[in-house]
Amino acid sequence: MFGFLFKKLQFWQLLNQRNSGKQNGNWQKSSQTSLSRDLKENLKVLKSILGTSNDIVIREFSFGYDEKINASIIFVDGLTDRMTINESIIKPLMYDTHLFDSRELLTTNNIDIIQKSMLSVGDVKIVTSLDDVIDGCLSGDTVLLINGSDQALVISSRGWESRGIQEPKTEAVVRGPREGFTETLRSNTSLLRRKIRNPDFILENMQLGQRTKTDICIAYLKGVVNPKLVEEVKYRLKKINTDAILESGYIEQFIEDAPFSPFATIANSEKPDVIAGKLLEGRVAILVDGTPMVLTVPMVFIESFQTSEDYYSRPFYTSILRTLRFISFFITILAPGVYVALTTFHQEFIPTPLLITMAAAREGTPFPAVVEAIVMGIVYEILREAGIRLPRPVGSAISIVGALVIGEAAVSAGLIGAPVVIVVALTAISSFVVPAQSDTAALGRVIITISAGALGAFGIIIILLAGLIHLCTLRSFGTPYFSPLAPLSFRDLKDVFIRLPIWAMFTRPRTIGWHDPQRQEFRQIPAPPQDSEKVEQPQGEPENNSNMKSQTGVQGLKRPRKIGNKDT
């Protein structure tokens, strides 16, 4: 008994030691946290920490008028720009320093002299700790160590290979910008800066992941965003304690308000114009190095039915398309359940000719309607997943041909009825209209179908009411998730089921941009004078002067009332 307990204690002690070493990191095993004045000692410590990786380059050299100053640069091959290192760091030090007296460089402020007078690089900072040296080196910068100095220079020289700016394939548009975010953080911030050329546009950097040290950037528009929202985002990010952050989805699962809810409370996009539009409404964006997906908080349910193209096109047809999105969402979650409920419990609601046709189609099928709907739904999900994971030329053929072959074969064999194939096909097509809610719709579709098979229409109503109550109780960083419908805000209904013209959307969403609600002025402009009214002409000029501007603008041309000013 005691031997068993002793072994258990040894196991837990070993496990705690491993966890503590995992959290602290290997480089903290050394008692030395600051740099030494001895260059060889610094290099010895750094080599023991960085290991023997062949991509770690350590270049030792001497410079100065009589080459009495020993130095070394450390960088990671593949993360740096070789041209910058050779032309802006090594060349000025090894050749241009011959013009300086080495005695001046050997003083205690030699680092300051080198930083200000010798390096032709834009971003150079002085560090004094080993942690800063290692972080700078592994981030793609070049570290300069000098013998006799307990300080080092971290020189910006990042230049790894990256994907060019392309059109995002997950958010294709007919009208609008074709550019999308890339996997490089600084390229993504520059795309946002091009959209918002305002000094109040703030970008704050931080690192997450004890092992990966992933660069994170928080973007917001000062004066528009609620300062408490920014503080809450920073607080939740700083509370993340994990080994790795490889994609923005890691952060989303750590900071979301309702981790067990099927509804996502954090939005994402890879289009700069979409993120810029949300920042201008008072949201906060979270950019992660290594992924083109950018997170925005807070999120409301209505965002899933809005696209960037809605605001670039005229409002009439856009409003019709938005209504179709809502209809498609209800079709994709309700169609199988309604079919099961009607064919199983409520045949009296089906017209007699259609009922006879459906009964003839299902004659001889061995399974009930609920089993047919669930099985065909599973088959559809399998085909969709296969089409996504396979190479693109093969994937499209598998998804289309597989659906046709399996559906036709199942109907011909008498395993399922033809109406089920039609319902599942309609459900699949409708799910593509609102991709942001495809995961939620798939889960809700299964639950509603099972409830309809057990209780009929009452089961569907119960699940819908439960889902509606859940939506009304959700919050995203303090913002009601179902706003502006719950709580109801008539002012914000101008961009929900329909979209009013841009000039009529003069306020930001009340629950998000309350800090600065005014987006633009909205006022009635006096009507231009009628033809019967006499327009006063400037004195000394003839009335028939064709170059003259009257109160109606250019002669014979009236300005639009909504974009004019007092001089309409």
Coordinates of C-alpha atoms in Angstrom, one line a residue:
M1 CA 0.0 0.0 0.0
F2 CA 2.7 2.5 1.0
G3 CA 4.8 1.5 -1.9
F4 CA 1.9 2.2 -4.3
L5 CA 1.4 5.7 -2.6
F6 CA 5.1 6.4 -2.8
K7 CA 5.2 5.6 -6.6
K8 CA 2.2 7.9 -7.0
L9 CA 3.9 10.7 -5.2
Q10 CA 7.0 10.2 -7.4
F11 CA 4.9 10.4 -10.5
W12 CA 3.2 13.6 -9.5
Q13 CA 6.5 15.2 -8.5
L14 CA 8.0 14.3 -11.9
L15 CA 4.9 15.6 -13.7
N16 CA 5.1 18.9 -11.8
Q17 CA 8.7 19.2 -12.7
R18 CA 7.9 18.7 -16.4
N19 CA 5.1 21.2 -16.3
S20 CA 7.2 23.8 -14.5
G21 CA 10.0 23.3 -17.1
K22 CA 7.4 23.5 -19.9
Q23 CA 6.0 26.8 -18.6
N24 CA 9.3 28.5 -17.7
G25 CA 11.1 27.5 -21.0
N26 CA 14.5 26.1 -21.5
W27 CA 16.2 29.5 -21.7
Q28 CA 15.3 30.3 -18.1
K29 CA 17.4 27.4 -16.8
S30 CA 20.4 29.8 -16.8
S31 CA 20.7 32.1 -13.8
Q32 CA 22.0 34.9 -16.1
T33 CA 19.2 37.2 -17.2
S34 CA 21.2 40.2 -18.3
L35 CA 24.0 40.5 -20.9
S36 CA 27.6 40.3 -19.9
R37 CA 30.4 42.7 -21.1
D38 CA 32.3 39.6 -22.3
L39 CA 31.3 38.8 -25.9
K40 CA 32.4 35.2 -25.7
E41 CA 30.4 34.6 -22.5
N42 CA 27.3 36.0 -24.2
L43 CA 27.8 33.8 -27.3
K44 CA 28.3 30.8 -25.1
V45 CA 25.0 31.4 -23.3
L46 CA 23.1 32.1 -26.5
K47 CA 24.5 28.9 -28.2
S48 CA 23.4 26.8 -25.2
I49 CA 19.9 28.3 -25.4
L50 CA 19.4 28.3 -29.1
G51 CA 20.9 24.9 -29.6
T52 CA 22.7 23.6 -32.7
S53 CA 20.0 24.5 -35.2
N54 CA 21.5 25.0 -38.6
D55 CA 19.3 28.0 -39.4
I56 CA 20.8 30.0 -36.5
V57 CA 23.6 32.1 -38.0
I58 CA 26.3 33.6 -35.7
R59 CA 28.7 35.9 -37.6
E60 CA 31.8 37.2 -35.7
F61 CA 33.8 40.0 -37.1
S62 CA 35.9 43.0 -36.1
F63 CA 35.5 46.7 -37.0
G64 CA 36.9 50.1 -36.3
Y65 CA 39.9 52.1 -37.6
D66 CA 42.4 49.5 -36.3
E67 CA 39.9 46.6 -36.0
K68 CA 40.1 46.4 -32.3
I69 CA 36.4 46.1 -31.7
N70 CA 35.1 42.5 -31.7
A71 CA 31.4 42.0 -32.4
S72 CA 29.0 39.4 -33.6
I73 CA 25.6 39.4 -35.3
I74 CA 23.0 36.7 -34.7
F75 CA 20.0 36.0 -37.0
V76 CA 17.8 33.2 -38.2
D77 CA 18.3 32.3 -41.8
G78 CA 15.0 32.4 -43.7
L79 CA 13.3 35.0 -41.4
T80 CA 15.6 37.8 -42.4
D81 CA 16.5 39.9 -45.4
R82 CA 20.1 39.1 -46.4
M83 CA 20.4 42.3 -48.4
T84 CA 19.5 44.4 -45.4
I85 CA 22.1 42.5 -43.3
N86 CA 24.9 42.8 -45.8
E87 CA 24.3 46.3 -47.0
S88 CA 22.9 48.1 -44.0
I89 CA 24.6 46.3 -41.0
I90 CA 27.8 44.5 -42.0
K91 CA 29.1 46.8 -44.7
P92 CA 28.7 50.1 -42.6
L93 CA 30.4 48.5 -39.6
M94 CA 33.3 46.7 -41.4
Y95 CA 34.1 49.4 -44.0
D96 CA 32.7 52.8 -43.0
T97 CA 34.0 52.6 -39.4
H98 CA 37.5 52.9 -40.7
L99 CA 36.9 56.6 -40.8
F100 CA 36.2 56.7 -37.0
D101 CA 38.7 56.6 -34.2
S102 CA 38.3 53.3 -32.4
R103 CA 39.1 55.0 -29.1
E104 CA 35.8 56.9 -29.4
L105 CA 33.9 53.6 -30.1
L106 CA 35.5 51.9 -27.1
T107 CA 33.8 54.2 -24.6
T108 CA 30.8 53.2 -22.5
N109 CA 28.5 54.8 -25.1
N110 CA 29.7 53.0 -28.1
I111 CA 26.3 51.4 -28.6
D112 CA 24.7 54.8 -28.9
I113 CA 27.3 55.9 -31.4
I114 CA 26.7 52.8 -33.6
Q115 CA 22.9 53.2 -33.3
K116 CA 22.9 56.8 -34.3
S117 CA 25.8 57.1 -36.7
M118 CA 26.6 53.8 -38.4
L119 CA 23.5 51.7 -39.1
S120 CA 21.3 52.6 -42.1
V121 CA 18.3 50.7 -40.8
G122 CA 15.0 52.3 -39.9
D123 CA 14.1 50.4 -36.7
V124 CA 16.9 49.8 -34.1
K125 CA 16.5 49.5 -30.4
I126 CA 18.8 48.8 -27.4
V127 CA 18.1 45.8 -25.1
T128 CA 19.9 44.6 -22.0
S129 CA 18.4 41.2 -21.3
L130 CA 18.9 37.8 -22.8
D131 CA 15.1 37.3 -23.2
D132 CA 14.9 40.4 -25.4
V133 CA 17.8 39.2 -27.5
I134 CA 16.3 35.8 -28.0
D135 CA 12.8 37.2 -28.8
G136 CA 14.3 39.6 -31.3
C137 CA 16.4 36.9 -33.0
L138 CA 13.5 34.4 -33.3
S139 CA 11.2 37.1 -34.6
G140 CA 13.3 37.8 -37.6
D141 CA 15.4 40.7 -36.4
T142 CA 19.2 40.8 -36.3
V143 CA 21.0 41.1 -32.9
L144 CA 24.3 42.9 -32.7
L145 CA 26.6 42.1 -29.7
I146 CA 29.8 44.1 -29.0
N147 CA 32.6 43.1 -26.8
G148 CA 32.9 45.3 -23.8
S149 CA 29.2 46.3 -23.7
D150 CA 26.4 44.8 -21.7
Q151 CA 23.9 46.1 -24.2
A152 CA 22.8 44.8 -27.6
L153 CA 21.1 46.2 -30.6
V154 CA 18.0 44.6 -32.1
I155 CA 18.0 45.6 -35.7
S156 CA 14.9 45.2 -37.9
S157 CA 15.7 42.9 -40.8
R158 CA 12.6 40.8 -41.3
G159 CA 12.1 39.5 -44.8
W160 CA 10.7 36.0 -45.0
E161 CA 8.8 34.6 -48.0
S162 CA 5.1 35.3 -47.9
R163 CA 2.0 34.9 -50.1
G164 CA 1.0 37.9 -52.1
I165 CA -2.3 39.8 -51.7
Q166 CA -5.0 38.0 -53.5
E167 CA -8.8 37.9 -53.6
P168 CA -10.2 35.8 -50.7
K169 CA -11.9 32.7 -52.0
T170 CA -14.2 32.5 -48.9
E171 CA -15.8 35.9 -49.4
A172 CA -16.1 36.5 -53.2
V173 CA -17.9 39.6 -54.4
V174 CA -19.1 40.9 -57.7
R175 CA -18.6 44.6 -56.8
G176 CA -16.0 45.7 -54.3
P177 CA -12.3 45.4 -53.5
R178 CA -10.6 42.1 -54.5
E179 CA -7.8 42.3 -51.9
G180 CA -7.6 40.0 -48.9
F181 CA -5.4 39.6 -45.9
T182 CA -2.3 37.4 -46.0
E183 CA -0.4 35.4 -43.4
T184 CA 2.0 38.4 -42.7
L185 CA 0.9 40.6 -39.8
R186 CA 2.5 43.8 -41.0
S187 CA 1.0 43.4 -44.5
N188 CA -2.4 43.1 -42.9
T189 CA -2.0 46.2 -40.8
S190 CA -0.9 48.2 -43.8
L191 CA -4.0 47.1 -45.7
L192 CA -6.1 48.5 -42.8
R193 CA -4.1 51.6 -42.6
R194 CA -4.8 52.3 -46.3
K195 CA -8.5 52.1 -45.6
I196 CA -8.5 54.2 -42.4
R197 CA -6.0 57.1 -42.8
N198 CA -6.7 58.6 -39.4
P199 CA -4.2 59.3 -36.6
D200 CA -6.8 57.9 -34.2
F201 CA -6.5 54.5 -35.7
I202 CA -4.4 52.6 -33.1
L203 CA -2.5 49.4 -33.4
E204 CA -1.1 47.7 -30.3
N205 CA 1.1 44.7 -30.4
M206 CA 1.6 41.8 -27.9
Q207 CA 2.8 38.2 -27.9
L208 CA 0.8 35.1 -27.0
G209 CA 1.9 31.5 -26.6
Q210 CA 4.7 30.5 -24.3
R211 CA 6.4 28.3 -26.9
T212 CA 5.4 30.0 -30.2
K213 CA 5.6 33.7 -29.1
T214 CA 3.0 34.6 -31.7
D215 CA 2.6 38.2 -32.6
I216 CA -0.9 39.6 -31.9
C217 CA -2.1 43.1 -32.9
I218 CA -5.2 44.8 -31.5
A219 CA -6.7 47.5 -33.8
Y220 CA -9.3 50.1 -32.9
L221 CA -10.4 53.6 -33.7
K222 CA -9.9 55.9 -30.7
G223 CA -12.8 58.2 -30.2
V224 CA -15.3 55.8 -31.7
V225 CA -14.7 52.6 -29.7
N226 CA -15.7 52.3 -26.1
P227 CA -12.5 52.4 -24.0
K228 CA -14.0 49.7 -21.7
L229 CA -14.3 47.4 -24.6
V230 CA -10.6 47.8 -25.4
E231 CA -9.6 47.2 -21.8
E232 CA -11.8 44.0 -21.7
V233 CA -10.2 42.7 -24.9
K234 CA -6.7 43.3 -23.5
Y235 CA -7.6 41.7 -20.2
R236 CA -9.0 38.5 -21.9
L237 CA -5.9 38.2 -24.2
K238 CA -3.5 38.6 -21.3
K239 CA -5.3 35.8 -19.4
I240 CA -4.5 33.3 -22.1
N241 CA -1.8 30.9 -20.9
T242 CA -1.0 28.3 -23.4
D243 CA 1.9 26.8 -25.3
A244 CA 0.9 27.7 -28.8
I245 CA -1.2 30.2 -30.8
L246 CA -1.2 28.9 -34.4
E247 CA -4.3 30.5 -35.7
S248 CA -6.9 33.1 -34.7
G249 CA -9.3 30.2 -33.9
Y250 CA -7.2 29.5 -30.8
I251 CA -7.8 33.0 -29.5
E252 CA -11.5 32.8 -30.4
Q253 CA -12.0 29.8 -28.2
F254 CA -10.2 31.3 -25.3
I255 CA -11.9 34.7 -25.1
E256 CA -15.5 34.0 -26.3
D257 CA -18.3 34.7 -23.9
A258 CA -20.3 31.4 -24.4
P259 CA -17.9 28.6 -25.2
F260 CA -20.7 25.9 -25.0
S261 CA -23.1 27.8 -27.3
P262 CA -23.6 26.6 -30.9
F263 CA -23.6 30.3 -32.0
A264 CA -20.3 32.1 -32.5
T265 CA -20.0 35.3 -30.5
I266 CA -16.8 36.5 -32.3
A267 CA -16.9 37.4 -36.0
N268 CA -14.1 36.8 -38.5
S269 CA -13.2 37.9 -42.0
E270 CA -10.3 38.1 -44.4
K271 CA -11.4 41.2 -46.3
P272 CA -9.8 44.6 -45.2
D273 CA -12.9 46.6 -46.2
V274 CA -15.1 44.4 -44.0
I275 CA -12.8 44.9 -41.0
A276 CA -12.5 48.6 -41.7
G277 CA -16.2 49.0 -41.8
K278 CA -16.6 47.2 -38.4
L279 CA -13.9 49.3 -36.9
L280 CA -15.7 52.4 -38.0
E281 CA -18.8 51.2 -36.1
G282 CA -16.9 50.9 -32.8
R283 CA -15.6 47.4 -32.8
V284 CA -12.1 46.0 -32.0
A285 CA -10.1 43.8 -34.4
I286 CA -7.6 41.2 -33.4
L287 CA -5.0 40.3 -36.0
V288 CA -2.8 37.2 -35.6
D289 CA 0.5 36.6 -37.4
G290 CA 0.4 33.6 -39.6
T291 CA -3.3 33.6 -40.6
P292 CA -5.5 35.8 -42.9
M293 CA -8.5 35.5 -40.7
V294 CA -9.0 38.6 -38.5
L295 CA -11.4 38.5 -35.5
T296 CA -13.7 41.4 -34.6
V297 CA -15.6 41.9 -31.3
P298 CA -18.4 42.4 -30.3
M299 CA -20.5 40.3 -32.7
V300 CA -24.2 40.4 -33.2
F301 CA -26.4 37.7 -34.9
I302 CA -27.4 40.0 -37.8
E303 CA -23.8 40.3 -39.0
S304 CA -24.0 36.8 -40.5
F305 CA -26.6 38.0 -43.0
Q306 CA -24.7 41.1 -44.1
T307 CA -22.0 41.2 -46.8
S308 CA -19.7 43.9 -47.9
E309 CA -21.3 44.1 -51.3
D310 CA -24.6 45.1 -49.6
Y311 CA -23.2 48.6 -49.0
Y312 CA -21.6 49.0 -52.5
S313 CA -24.8 48.3 -54.5
R314 CA -28.1 50.2 -54.6
P315 CA -30.3 49.5 -51.6
F316 CA -33.4 48.1 -53.4
Y317 CA -32.0 44.9 -54.8
T318 CA -29.7 44.5 -51.8
S319 CA -32.7 44.5 -49.5
I320 CA -34.3 41.7 -51.5
L321 CA -31.1 39.7 -51.4
R322 CA -30.9 40.1 -47.6
T323 CA -34.5 39.0 -47.2
L324 CA -33.6 35.9 -49.3
R325 CA -30.7 35.1 -46.9
F326 CA -33.1 35.1 -44.0
I327 CA -35.5 32.8 -45.9
S328 CA -32.6 30.5 -46.9
F329 CA -31.4 30.2 -43.3
F330 CA -34.9 29.2 -42.2
I331 CA -35.1 26.7 -45.0
T332 CA -31.8 25.1 -44.2
I333 CA -32.8 24.5 -40.5
L334 CA -36.5 23.8 -41.0
A335 CA -37.0 22.0 -44.3
P336 CA -36.1 18.4 -43.1
G337 CA -38.0 18.8 -39.8
V338 CA -41.1 20.3 -41.5
Y339 CA -41.1 17.4 -44.1
V340 CA -40.9 14.8 -41.3
A341 CA -43.6 16.5 -39.2
L342 CA -46.0 16.8 -42.2
T343 CA -45.5 13.3 -43.5
T344 CA -45.6 11.7 -40.0
F345 CA -48.1 13.6 -37.9
H346 CA -49.8 16.4 -39.9
Q347 CA -50.9 14.9 -43.3
E348 CA -54.0 17.0 -43.2
F349 CA -51.9 20.1 -44.0
I350 CA -50.7 18.6 -47.3
P351 CA -53.0 19.1 -50.4
T352 CA -54.6 15.9 -51.4
P353 CA -53.0 15.6 -54.9
L354 CA -49.5 16.2 -53.4
L355 CA -50.2 13.8 -50.5
I356 CA -51.2 11.0 -53.0
T357 CA -48.0 11.7 -55.0
M358 CA -45.8 11.6 -51.9
A359 CA -47.5 8.5 -50.6
A360 CA -46.9 6.8 -54.0
A361 CA -43.2 7.8 -53.9
R362 CA -42.7 6.5 -50.4
E363 CA -44.5 3.2 -51.1
G364 CA -42.3 0.3 -50.2
T365 CA -39.6 2.3 -48.4
P366 CA -38.5 0.4 -45.3
F367 CA -37.6 3.3 -43.1
P368 CA -39.7 6.1 -41.5
A369 CA -39.3 9.7 -42.7
V370 CA -37.2 10.8 -39.8
V371 CA -34.6 8.1 -40.5
E372 CA -34.5 8.9 -44.2
A373 CA -34.0 12.6 -43.5
I374 CA -31.2 12.0 -41.0
V375 CA -29.4 9.4 -43.1
M376 CA -29.5 11.6 -46.2
G377 CA -28.3 14.6 -44.1
I378 CA -25.3 12.5 -43.0
V379 CA -24.6 11.4 -46.5
Y380 CA -24.7 15.1 -47.6
E381 CA -22.3 16.1 -44.9
I382 CA -19.9 13.3 -45.9
L383 CA -20.0 14.4 -49.5
R384 CA -19.4 18.0 -48.6
E385 CA -16.5 17.2 -46.4
A386 CA -15.0 15.0 -49.1
G387 CA -15.4 17.8 -51.6
I388 CA -13.6 20.2 -49.3
R389 CA -10.6 18.0 -48.3
L390 CA -9.9 16.5 -51.7
P391 CA -7.9 18.4 -54.3
R392 CA -10.1 21.0 -56.1
P393 CA -10.4 19.3 -59.5
V394 CA -11.3 16.0 -57.9
G395 CA -13.4 17.5 -55.0
S396 CA -16.0 19.2 -57.2
A397 CA -16.5 16.1 -59.3
I398 CA -16.9 13.9 -56.2
S399 CA -19.5 16.2 -54.5
I400 CA -21.7 16.6 -57.6
V401 CA -21.4 13.1 -59.1
G402 CA -21.5 11.4 -55.7
A403 CA -24.8 13.2 -54.8
L404 CA -26.4 12.4 -58.1
V405 CA -25.3 8.7 -58.1
I406 CA -26.1 8.0 -54.5
G407 CA -29.5 9.8 -54.6
E408 CA -30.6 8.1 -57.8
A409 CA -29.4 4.7 -56.7
A410 CA -31.1 5.0 -53.3
V411 CA -34.4 6.0 -54.9
S412 CA -34.2 3.3 -57.6
A413 CA -33.4 0.6 -54.9
G414 CA -36.4 1.7 -52.9
L415 CA -34.4 2.6 -49.8
I416 CA -35.6 6.2 -49.6
G417 CA -38.4 8.2 -51.3
A418 CA -37.8 10.8 -53.9
P419 CA -39.2 13.7 -51.9
V420 CA -36.5 13.2 -49.3
V421 CA -33.8 13.7 -51.9
I422 CA -35.5 17.0 -53.0
V423 CA -35.7 18.2 -49.5
V424 CA -32.1 17.4 -48.7
A425 CA -30.9 19.1 -52.0
L426 CA -32.9 22.2 -51.2
T427 CA -31.5 22.2 -47.7
A428 CA -27.9 21.9 -49.0
I429 CA -28.3 24.7 -51.5
S430 CA -29.8 27.0 -48.9
S431 CA -27.0 26.3 -46.5
F432 CA -24.5 27.9 -48.9
V433 CA -26.3 31.3 -48.8
V434 CA -25.3 32.0 -45.2
P435 CA -21.9 30.4 -44.8
A436 CA -21.2 32.2 -41.5
Q437 CA -24.0 30.2 -39.8
S438 CA -23.4 26.9 -41.6
D439 CA -22.1 25.1 -38.5
T440 CA -25.0 26.3 -36.4
A441 CA -27.5 25.5 -39.1
A442 CA -26.2 21.9 -39.4
L443 CA -26.5 21.3 -35.7
G444 CA -29.9 22.9 -35.4
R445 CA -31.2 21.0 -38.5
V446 CA -30.4 17.6 -36.8
I447 CA -32.0 18.6 -33.5
I448 CA -35.2 20.0 -35.2
T449 CA -35.5 16.9 -37.4
I450 CA -35.3 14.5 -34.3
S451 CA -37.8 16.7 -32.4
A452 CA -40.2 16.7 -35.4
G453 CA -40.0 12.9 -35.6
A454 CA -40.9 12.6 -31.9
L455 CA -43.5 15.4 -31.4
G456 CA -44.3 16.8 -34.8
A457 CA -44.9 20.5 -35.2
F458 CA -44.9 20.9 -31.4
G459 CA -41.3 19.6 -31.3
I460 CA -40.3 22.2 -33.9
I461 CA -41.9 25.0 -32.0
I462 CA -40.3 24.0 -28.7
I463 CA -36.8 23.9 -30.3
L464 CA -37.3 27.2 -32.0
L465 CA -38.5 28.9 -28.8
A466 CA -35.5 27.4 -26.9
G467 CA -33.1 28.7 -29.6
L468 CA -34.8 32.2 -29.5
I469 CA -34.5 32.4 -25.7
H470 CA -30.9 31.3 -26.0
L471 CA -30.1 34.0 -28.6
C472 CA -31.7 36.7 -26.4
T473 CA -29.6 35.7 -23.4
L474 CA -26.3 35.6 -25.2
R475 CA -23.8 38.5 -25.0
S476 CA -20.6 39.3 -26.9
F477 CA -18.3 41.5 -24.8
G478 CA -21.2 43.1 -23.1
T479 CA -23.3 43.6 -26.3
P480 CA -26.6 41.8 -26.6
Y481 CA -26.1 39.2 -29.3
F482 CA -29.6 39.5 -30.7
S483 CA -29.6 43.3 -30.9
P484 CA -31.2 45.4 -32.4
L485 CA -34.1 42.9 -32.2
A486 CA -33.7 42.1 -28.5
P487 CA -33.5 44.7 -27.0
L488 CA -35.5 46.3 -29.8
S489 CA -34.1 49.4 -31.3
F490 CA -36.1 51.0 -34.1
R491 CA -33.3 53.3 -35.0
D492 CA -31.0 50.3 -35.9
L493 CA -33.6 48.5 -37.9
K494 CA -32.5 50.4 -41.0
D495 CA -29.8 47.8 -41.5
V496 CA -31.4 44.5 -40.5
F497 CA -34.0 42.9 -42.8
I498 CA -33.6 45.7 -45.4
R499 CA -30.9 48.2 -46.0
L500 CA -31.7 51.9 -46.3
P501 CA -29.6 54.2 -48.5
I502 CA -26.2 55.1 -47.2
W503 CA -27.2 58.7 -46.7
A504 CA -30.0 57.6 -44.3
M505 CA -27.7 55.5 -42.2
F506 CA -26.5 58.5 -40.2
T507 CA -25.9 56.8 -36.9
R508 CA -23.8 53.8 -35.7
P509 CA -25.4 50.8 -34.0
R510 CA -26.7 51.9 -30.6
T511 CA -25.4 48.9 -28.7
I512 CA -21.9 49.1 -30.2
G513 CA -21.0 52.7 -31.3
W514 CA -22.8 54.5 -28.5
H515 CA -19.5 56.3 -27.6
D516 CA -19.8 58.4 -30.8
P517 CA -23.2 57.6 -32.3
Q518 CA -23.2 60.2 -35.0
R519 CA -21.8 58.9 -38.3
Q520 CA -22.9 61.8 -40.6
E521 CA -25.4 64.6 -40.7
F522 CA -28.9 63.9 -41.8
R523 CA -31.1 66.9 -42.5
Q524 CA -33.7 67.9 -44.9
I525 CA -32.3 70.2 -47.6
P526 CA -34.6 73.0 -48.9
A527 CA -36.0 72.2 -52.3
P528 CA -34.5 74.1 -55.2
P529 CA -36.5 77.0 -56.7
Q530 CA -39.1 76.1 -59.2
D531 CA -38.9 77.3 -62.8
S532 CA -41.6 79.8 -62.2
E533 CA -39.6 81.5 -59.4
K534 CA -37.2 84.2 -60.5
V535 CA -33.5 83.5 -59.8
E536 CA -31.6 86.6 -58.9
Q537 CA -28.6 87.2 -61.2
P538 CA -25.3 88.8 -60.1
Q539 CA -25.2 92.5 -60.9
G540 CA -23.1 93.5 -63.9
E541 CA -23.4 90.1 -65.7
P542 CA -25.9 89.2 -68.4
E543 CA -28.6 86.6 -67.6
N544 CA -27.7 84.5 -70.7
N545 CA -24.1 83.9 -69.6
S546 CA -23.6 80.1 -70.1
N547 CA -20.7 79.9 -67.7
M548 CA -22.7 81.4 -64.9
K549 CA -23.7 79.3 -61.8
S550 CA -27.1 80.0 -60.3
Q551 CA -28.7 78.7 -57.2
T552 CA -29.4 75.5 -59.0
G553 CA -25.7 74.9 -59.6
V554 CA -24.5 74.7 -63.1
Q555 CA -27.1 76.3 -65.3
G556 CA -29.8 73.8 -66.3
L557 CA -28.5 71.2 -63.8
K558 CA -29.8 70.7 -60.3
R559 CA -27.8 69.1 -57.5
P560 CA -29.1 66.0 -55.8
R561 CA -31.0 67.1 -52.6
K562 CA -29.3 64.6 -50.3
I563 CA -25.7 65.5 -51.2
G564 CA -26.2 69.2 -51.6
N565 CA -25.6 71.9 -49.0
K566 CA -27.4 75.1 -48.3
D567 CA -26.5 76.2 -51.8
T568 CA -28.6 73.6 -53.6

